[in-house]
Short mmCIF file of C-alpha atoms in Angstrom, two decimals:
data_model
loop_
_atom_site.label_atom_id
_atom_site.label_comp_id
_atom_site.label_asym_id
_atom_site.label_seq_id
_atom_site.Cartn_x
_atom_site.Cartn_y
_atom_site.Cartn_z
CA UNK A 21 10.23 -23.82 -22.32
CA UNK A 22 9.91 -24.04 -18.67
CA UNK A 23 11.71 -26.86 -16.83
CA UNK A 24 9.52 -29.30 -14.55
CA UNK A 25 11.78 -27.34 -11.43
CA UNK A 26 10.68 -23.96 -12.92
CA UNK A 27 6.83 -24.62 -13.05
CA UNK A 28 4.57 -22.28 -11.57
CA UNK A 29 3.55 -23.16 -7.94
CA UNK A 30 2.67 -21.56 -4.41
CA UNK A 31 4.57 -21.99 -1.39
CA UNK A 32 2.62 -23.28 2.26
CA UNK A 33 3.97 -21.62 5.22
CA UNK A 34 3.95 -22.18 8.45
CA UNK A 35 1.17 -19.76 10.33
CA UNK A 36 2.77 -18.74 13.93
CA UNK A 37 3.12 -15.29 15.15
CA UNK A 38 6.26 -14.38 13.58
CA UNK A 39 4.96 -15.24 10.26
CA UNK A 40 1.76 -13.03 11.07
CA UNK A 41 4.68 -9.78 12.57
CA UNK A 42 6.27 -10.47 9.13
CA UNK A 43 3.60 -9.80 6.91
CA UNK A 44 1.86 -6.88 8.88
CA UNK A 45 5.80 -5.24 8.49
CA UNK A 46 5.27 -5.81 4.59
CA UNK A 47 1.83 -3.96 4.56
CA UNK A 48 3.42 -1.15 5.82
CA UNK A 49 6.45 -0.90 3.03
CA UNK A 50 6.18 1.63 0.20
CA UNK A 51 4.37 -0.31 -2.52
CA UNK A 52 4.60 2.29 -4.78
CA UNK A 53 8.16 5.15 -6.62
CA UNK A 54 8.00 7.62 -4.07
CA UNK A 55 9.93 11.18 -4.79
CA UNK A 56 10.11 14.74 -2.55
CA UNK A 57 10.63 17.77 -4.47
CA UNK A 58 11.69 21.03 -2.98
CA UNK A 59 9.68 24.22 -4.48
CA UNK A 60 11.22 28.19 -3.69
CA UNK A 61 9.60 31.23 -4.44
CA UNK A 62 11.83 34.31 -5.39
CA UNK A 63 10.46 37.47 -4.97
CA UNK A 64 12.26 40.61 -7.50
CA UNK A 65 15.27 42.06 -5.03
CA UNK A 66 15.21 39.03 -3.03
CA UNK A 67 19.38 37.66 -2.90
CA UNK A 68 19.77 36.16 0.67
CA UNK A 69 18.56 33.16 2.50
CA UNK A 70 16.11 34.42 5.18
CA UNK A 71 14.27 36.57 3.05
CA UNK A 72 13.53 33.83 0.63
CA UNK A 73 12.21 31.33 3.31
CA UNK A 74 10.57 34.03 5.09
CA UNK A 75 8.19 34.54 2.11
CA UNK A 76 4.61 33.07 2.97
CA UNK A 77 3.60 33.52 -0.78
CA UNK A 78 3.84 34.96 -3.99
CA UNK A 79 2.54 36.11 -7.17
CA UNK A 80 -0.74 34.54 -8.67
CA UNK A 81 1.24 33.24 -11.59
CA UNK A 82 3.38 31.33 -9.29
CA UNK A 83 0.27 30.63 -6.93
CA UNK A 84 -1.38 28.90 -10.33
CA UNK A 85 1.72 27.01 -11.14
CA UNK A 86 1.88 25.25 -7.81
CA UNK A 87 -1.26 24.69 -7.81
CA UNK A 88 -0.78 22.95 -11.24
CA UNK A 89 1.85 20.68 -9.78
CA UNK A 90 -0.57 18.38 -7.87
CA UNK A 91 -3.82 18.44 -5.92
CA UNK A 92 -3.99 20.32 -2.45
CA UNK A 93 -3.77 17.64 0.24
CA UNK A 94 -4.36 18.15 4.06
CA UNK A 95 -1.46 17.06 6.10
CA UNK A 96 -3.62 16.21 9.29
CA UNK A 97 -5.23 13.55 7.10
CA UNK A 98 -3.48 12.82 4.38
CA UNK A 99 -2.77 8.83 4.24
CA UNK A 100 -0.23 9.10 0.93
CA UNK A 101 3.24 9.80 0.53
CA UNK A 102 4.54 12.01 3.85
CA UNK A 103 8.49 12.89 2.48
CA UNK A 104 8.92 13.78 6.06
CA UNK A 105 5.85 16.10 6.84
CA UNK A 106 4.45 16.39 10.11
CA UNK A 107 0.66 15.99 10.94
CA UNK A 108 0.84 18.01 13.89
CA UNK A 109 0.69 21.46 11.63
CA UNK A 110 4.24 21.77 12.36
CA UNK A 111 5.42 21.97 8.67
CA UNK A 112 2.06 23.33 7.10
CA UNK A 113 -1.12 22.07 7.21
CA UNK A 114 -1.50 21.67 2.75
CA UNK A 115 0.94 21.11 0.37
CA UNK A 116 0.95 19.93 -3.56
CA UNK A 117 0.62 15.92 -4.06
CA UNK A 118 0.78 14.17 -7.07
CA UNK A 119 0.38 10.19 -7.40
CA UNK A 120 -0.69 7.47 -9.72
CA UNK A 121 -0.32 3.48 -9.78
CA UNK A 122 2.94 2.95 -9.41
CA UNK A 123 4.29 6.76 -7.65
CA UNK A 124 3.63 9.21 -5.37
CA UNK A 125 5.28 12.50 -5.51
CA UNK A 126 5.00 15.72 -2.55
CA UNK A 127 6.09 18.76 -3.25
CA UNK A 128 7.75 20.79 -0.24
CA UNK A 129 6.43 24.10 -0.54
CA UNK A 130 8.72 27.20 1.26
CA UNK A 131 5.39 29.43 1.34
CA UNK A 132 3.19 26.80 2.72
CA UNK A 133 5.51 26.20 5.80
CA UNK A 134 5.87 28.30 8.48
CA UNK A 135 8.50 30.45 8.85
CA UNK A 136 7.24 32.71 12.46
CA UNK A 137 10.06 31.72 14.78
CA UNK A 138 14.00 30.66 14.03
CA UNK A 139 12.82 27.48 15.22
CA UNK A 140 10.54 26.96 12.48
CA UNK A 141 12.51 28.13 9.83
CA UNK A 142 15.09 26.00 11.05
CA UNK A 143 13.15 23.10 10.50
CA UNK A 144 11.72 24.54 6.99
CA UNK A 145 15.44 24.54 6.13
CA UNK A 146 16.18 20.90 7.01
CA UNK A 147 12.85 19.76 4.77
CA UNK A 148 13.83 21.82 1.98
CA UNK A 149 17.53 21.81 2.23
CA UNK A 150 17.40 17.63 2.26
CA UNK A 151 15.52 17.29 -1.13
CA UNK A 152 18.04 16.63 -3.86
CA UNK A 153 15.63 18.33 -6.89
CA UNK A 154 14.63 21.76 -5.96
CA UNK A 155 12.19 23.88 -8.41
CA UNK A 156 12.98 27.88 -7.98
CA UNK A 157 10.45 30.05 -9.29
CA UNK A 158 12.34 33.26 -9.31
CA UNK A 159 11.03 36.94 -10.60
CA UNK A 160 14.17 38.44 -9.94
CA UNK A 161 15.67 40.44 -12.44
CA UNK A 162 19.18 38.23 -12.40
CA UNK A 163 19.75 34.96 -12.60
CA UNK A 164 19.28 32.76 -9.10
CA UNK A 165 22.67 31.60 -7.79
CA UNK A 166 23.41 28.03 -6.18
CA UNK A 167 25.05 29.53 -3.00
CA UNK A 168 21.59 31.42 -1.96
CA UNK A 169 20.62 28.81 -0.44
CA UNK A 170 23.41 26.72 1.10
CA UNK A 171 22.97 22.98 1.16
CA UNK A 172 24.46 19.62 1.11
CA UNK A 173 21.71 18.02 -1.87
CA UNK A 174 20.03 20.19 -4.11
CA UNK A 175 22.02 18.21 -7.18
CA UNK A 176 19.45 19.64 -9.84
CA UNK A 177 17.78 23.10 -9.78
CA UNK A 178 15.11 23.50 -12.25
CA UNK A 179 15.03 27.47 -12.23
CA UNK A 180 11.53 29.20 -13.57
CA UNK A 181 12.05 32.88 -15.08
CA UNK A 182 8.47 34.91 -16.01
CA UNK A 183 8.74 36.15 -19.34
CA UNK A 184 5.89 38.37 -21.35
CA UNK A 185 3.05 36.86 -23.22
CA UNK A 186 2.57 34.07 -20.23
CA UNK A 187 5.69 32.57 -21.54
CA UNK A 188 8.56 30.88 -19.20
CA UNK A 189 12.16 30.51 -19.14
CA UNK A 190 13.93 27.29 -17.87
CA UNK A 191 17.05 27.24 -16.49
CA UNK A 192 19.02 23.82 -15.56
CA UNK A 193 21.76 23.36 -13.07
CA UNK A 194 22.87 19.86 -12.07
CA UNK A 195 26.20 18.34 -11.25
CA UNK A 196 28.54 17.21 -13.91
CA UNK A 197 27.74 13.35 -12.54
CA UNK A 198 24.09 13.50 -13.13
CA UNK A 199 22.96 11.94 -16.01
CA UNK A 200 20.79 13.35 -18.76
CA UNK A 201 17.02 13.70 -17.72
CA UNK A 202 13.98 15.49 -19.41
CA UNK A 203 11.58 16.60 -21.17
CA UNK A 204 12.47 20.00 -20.27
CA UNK A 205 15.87 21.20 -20.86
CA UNK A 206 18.18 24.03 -19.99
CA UNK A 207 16.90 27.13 -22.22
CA UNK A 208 13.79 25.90 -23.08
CA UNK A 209 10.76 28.57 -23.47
CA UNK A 210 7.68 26.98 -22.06
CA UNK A 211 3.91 28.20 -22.13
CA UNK A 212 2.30 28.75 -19.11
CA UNK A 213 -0.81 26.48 -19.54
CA UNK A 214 1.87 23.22 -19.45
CA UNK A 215 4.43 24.57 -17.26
CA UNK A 216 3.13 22.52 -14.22
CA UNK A 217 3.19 19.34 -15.85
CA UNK A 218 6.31 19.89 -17.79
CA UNK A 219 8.44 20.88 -14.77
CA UNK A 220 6.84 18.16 -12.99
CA UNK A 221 7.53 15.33 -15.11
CA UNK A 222 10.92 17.18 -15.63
CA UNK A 223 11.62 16.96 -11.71
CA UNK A 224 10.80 13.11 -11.21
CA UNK A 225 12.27 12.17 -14.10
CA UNK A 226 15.64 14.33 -12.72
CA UNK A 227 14.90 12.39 -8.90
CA UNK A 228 15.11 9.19 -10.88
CA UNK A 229 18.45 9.74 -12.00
CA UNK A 230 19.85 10.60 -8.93
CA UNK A 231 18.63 7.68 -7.66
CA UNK A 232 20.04 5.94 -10.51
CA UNK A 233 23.63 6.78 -9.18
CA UNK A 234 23.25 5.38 -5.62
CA UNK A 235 25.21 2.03 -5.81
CA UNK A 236 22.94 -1.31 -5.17
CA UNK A 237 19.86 0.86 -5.24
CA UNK A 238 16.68 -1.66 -5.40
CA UNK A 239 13.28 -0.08 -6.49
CA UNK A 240 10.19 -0.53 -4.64
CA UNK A 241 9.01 -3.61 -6.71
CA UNK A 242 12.22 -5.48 -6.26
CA UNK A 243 12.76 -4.43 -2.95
CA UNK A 244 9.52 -5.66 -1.58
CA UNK A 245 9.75 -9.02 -3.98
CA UNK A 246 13.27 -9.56 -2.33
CA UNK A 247 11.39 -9.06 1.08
CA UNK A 248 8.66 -11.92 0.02
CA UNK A 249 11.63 -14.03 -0.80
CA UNK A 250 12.79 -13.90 2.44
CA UNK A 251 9.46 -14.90 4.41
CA UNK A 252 8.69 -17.44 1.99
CA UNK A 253 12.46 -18.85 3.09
CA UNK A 254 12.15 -18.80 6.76
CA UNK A 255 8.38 -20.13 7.20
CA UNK A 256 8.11 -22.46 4.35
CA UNK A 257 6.16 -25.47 5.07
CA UNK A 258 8.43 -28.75 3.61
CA UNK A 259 5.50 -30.43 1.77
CA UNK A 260 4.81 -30.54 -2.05
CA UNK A 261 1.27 -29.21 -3.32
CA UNK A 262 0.32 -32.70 -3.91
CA UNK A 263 1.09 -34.09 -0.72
CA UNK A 264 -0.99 -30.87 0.56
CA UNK A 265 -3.97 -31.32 -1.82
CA UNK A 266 -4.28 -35.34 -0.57
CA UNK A 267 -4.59 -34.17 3.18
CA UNK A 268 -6.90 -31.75 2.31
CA UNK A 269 -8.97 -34.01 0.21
CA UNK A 270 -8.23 -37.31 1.50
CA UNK A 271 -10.31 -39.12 4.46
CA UNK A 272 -9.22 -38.56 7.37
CA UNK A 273 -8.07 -41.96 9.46
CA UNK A 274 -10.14 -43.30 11.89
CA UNK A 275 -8.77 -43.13 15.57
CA UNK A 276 -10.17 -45.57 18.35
CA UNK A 277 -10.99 -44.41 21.55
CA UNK A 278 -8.69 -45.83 24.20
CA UNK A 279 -9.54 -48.49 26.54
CA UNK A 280 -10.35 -46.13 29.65
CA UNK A 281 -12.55 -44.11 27.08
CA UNK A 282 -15.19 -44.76 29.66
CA UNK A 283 -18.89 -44.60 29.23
CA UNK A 284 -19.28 -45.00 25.41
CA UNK A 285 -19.84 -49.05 25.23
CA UNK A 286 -18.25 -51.07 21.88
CA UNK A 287 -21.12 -52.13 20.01
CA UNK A 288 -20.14 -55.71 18.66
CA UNK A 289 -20.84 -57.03 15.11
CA UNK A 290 -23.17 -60.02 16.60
CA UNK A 291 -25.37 -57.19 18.78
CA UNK A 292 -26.10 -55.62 16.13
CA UNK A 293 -29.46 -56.09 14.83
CA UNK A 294 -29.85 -57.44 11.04
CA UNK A 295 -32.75 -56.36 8.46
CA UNK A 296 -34.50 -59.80 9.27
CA UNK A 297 -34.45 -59.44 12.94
CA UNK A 298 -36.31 -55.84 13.37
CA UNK A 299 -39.90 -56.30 12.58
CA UNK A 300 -41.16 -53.60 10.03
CA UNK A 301 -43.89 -52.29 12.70
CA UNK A 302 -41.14 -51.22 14.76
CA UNK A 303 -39.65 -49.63 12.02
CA UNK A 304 -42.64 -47.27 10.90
CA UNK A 305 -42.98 -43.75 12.34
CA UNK A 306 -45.09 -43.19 14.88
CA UNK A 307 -47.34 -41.01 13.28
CA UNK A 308 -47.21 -43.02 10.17
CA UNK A 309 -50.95 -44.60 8.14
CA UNK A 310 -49.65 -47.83 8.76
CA UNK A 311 -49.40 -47.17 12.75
CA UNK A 312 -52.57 -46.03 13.06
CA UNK A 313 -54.54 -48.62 11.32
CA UNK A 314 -53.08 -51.29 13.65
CA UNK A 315 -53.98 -49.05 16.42
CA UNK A 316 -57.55 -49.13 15.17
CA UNK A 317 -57.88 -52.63 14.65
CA UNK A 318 -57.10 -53.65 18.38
CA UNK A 319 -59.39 -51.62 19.92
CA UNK A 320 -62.27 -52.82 17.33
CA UNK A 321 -61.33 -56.15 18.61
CA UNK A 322 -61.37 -55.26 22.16
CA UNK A 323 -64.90 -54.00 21.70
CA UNK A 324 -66.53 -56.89 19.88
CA UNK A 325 -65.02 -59.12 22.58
CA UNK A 326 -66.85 -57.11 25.37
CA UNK A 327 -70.34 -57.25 23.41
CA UNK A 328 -69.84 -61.23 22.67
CA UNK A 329 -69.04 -61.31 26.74
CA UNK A 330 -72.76 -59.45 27.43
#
């Protein structure tokens, strides 16, 4: 049972311009699990770096599966999850998104990046090569090695191998650290029409565990209720919800003016006219029956006196 300390309640704060900075800075944290996923496309003889990120697409079974992975977004508009993609066309103007309620996953796509110049695939490189869960579709006829593609992250590979029948092969590298992740697993044989889904619930679920082994990693929720925490702290207002409903509620005192208020005059308690001193004519409207008839009365008067005078 809840203590009389622990009952539910609201905190007042004080409303100044800092308080105001504070909570337009909240708005514009990550409300939401947010995850970047790496995706390389290996065409058959393909063994060395540039000619993999050179590739600006592939087969239509891979072309389906990425497709699968999340709908197409447009980066010059696209108000979601960024994972470090440019607006400006200068990593690709679509790329696979995926998000629900509570995440938002993009997928970094080597054949929807551009790859014209060294300094472009330079910069393809540094998106891809930061992600620490990279999917490899690969339709070579050997088994993708780690060293292809030389980089600091890339703890988990998820490796896709085309098989007959529309069936795939999975293969699953990760560091000896990593801890166990799923629903797909290393050797699994996987049907084409749930590939997408399986590798991508596969990949997030292997992100998560990564992120599981950074030490005093907060998620999003508690991060941003820690945050609250902390502007409820520095603007709180030092009243109790009772003392705040009876200002609201309560009458508010009356102030006299001062004595060189000027031109409004004190009306005394003796000037001020009683029920039996206002006579009730005075009192009716002037458009008022009662008005009228009086009205009517004098000048019938007036008019009999003048004929009694002739």
């Amino acid at each position: 049972m809840n203590s009389w300390d622990k009952r539910r309640s609201f905190h007042l704060l004080k409303k100044n311009e800092k308080l105001l900075r504070e909570l337009r800075n909240l708005d514009s944290r990550q409300c939401r699990e947010t995850h970047k996923i790496a995706v390389f496309y290996v065409a058959e003889g393909q063994e060395d770096k540039h000619s993999i990120l050179t590739n600006t697409g592939g087969s239509q079974a891979y072309e389906d599966f990425v497709a699968g992975l999340g709908w197409e977004v447009n980066l010059t508009n696209h108000c979601g999850f960024m994972g470090g993609l440019q607006k400006n066309k200068s990593t690709g103007l679509t790329t696979p998104y995926f998000a629900t309620s509570t995440m938002e996953v993009i997928f970094h796509v080597s054949t929807r990046m551009p790859s014209e110049s060294d300094d472009s695939l330079t910069k393809k490189l540094r998106h891809l090569g930061n992600d620490e869960v990279h999917i490899v579709w690969s339709e070579h006829t050997r088994d993708y090695r780690r060293g292809i593609i030389p980089t600091e992250f890339g703890d988990v590979l998820i490796v896709i191998y085309p098989m007959k029948n529309h069936m795939f092969s999975i293969q699953i590298m990760k560091k000896p650290e990593v801890p166990f992740f799923g629903p797909l697993f290393d050797g699994a044989i996987v049907n084409g029409k749930v590939l997408p889904i399986m590798v991508r619930a596969t990949a997030i679920n292997a992100s998560r565990a990564l992120k599981s082994l950074i030490p005093l990693y907060q998620n999003f929720y508690e991060e941003r209720a820690r945050y609250l925490q902390t502007i409820v702290q520095h603007h709180l207002e030092p009243t109790t919800f009772e003392d705040f409903a009876a200002q609201v509620f309560s009458p508010a005192p009356y102030h006299h003016l001062p004595p060189d208020a000027g031109s409004y005059p004190e009306v005394l308690p003796s000037e001020t006219p009683t029920a039996t001193q206002v006579d009730g004519a005075d009192l009716a409207s002037p458009m008022s029956p009662r008005t009228s008839k009086s009205r009517m009365s004098m000048k019938l008067r007036r008019s009999s006196g003048s004929a009694n005078k002739s």
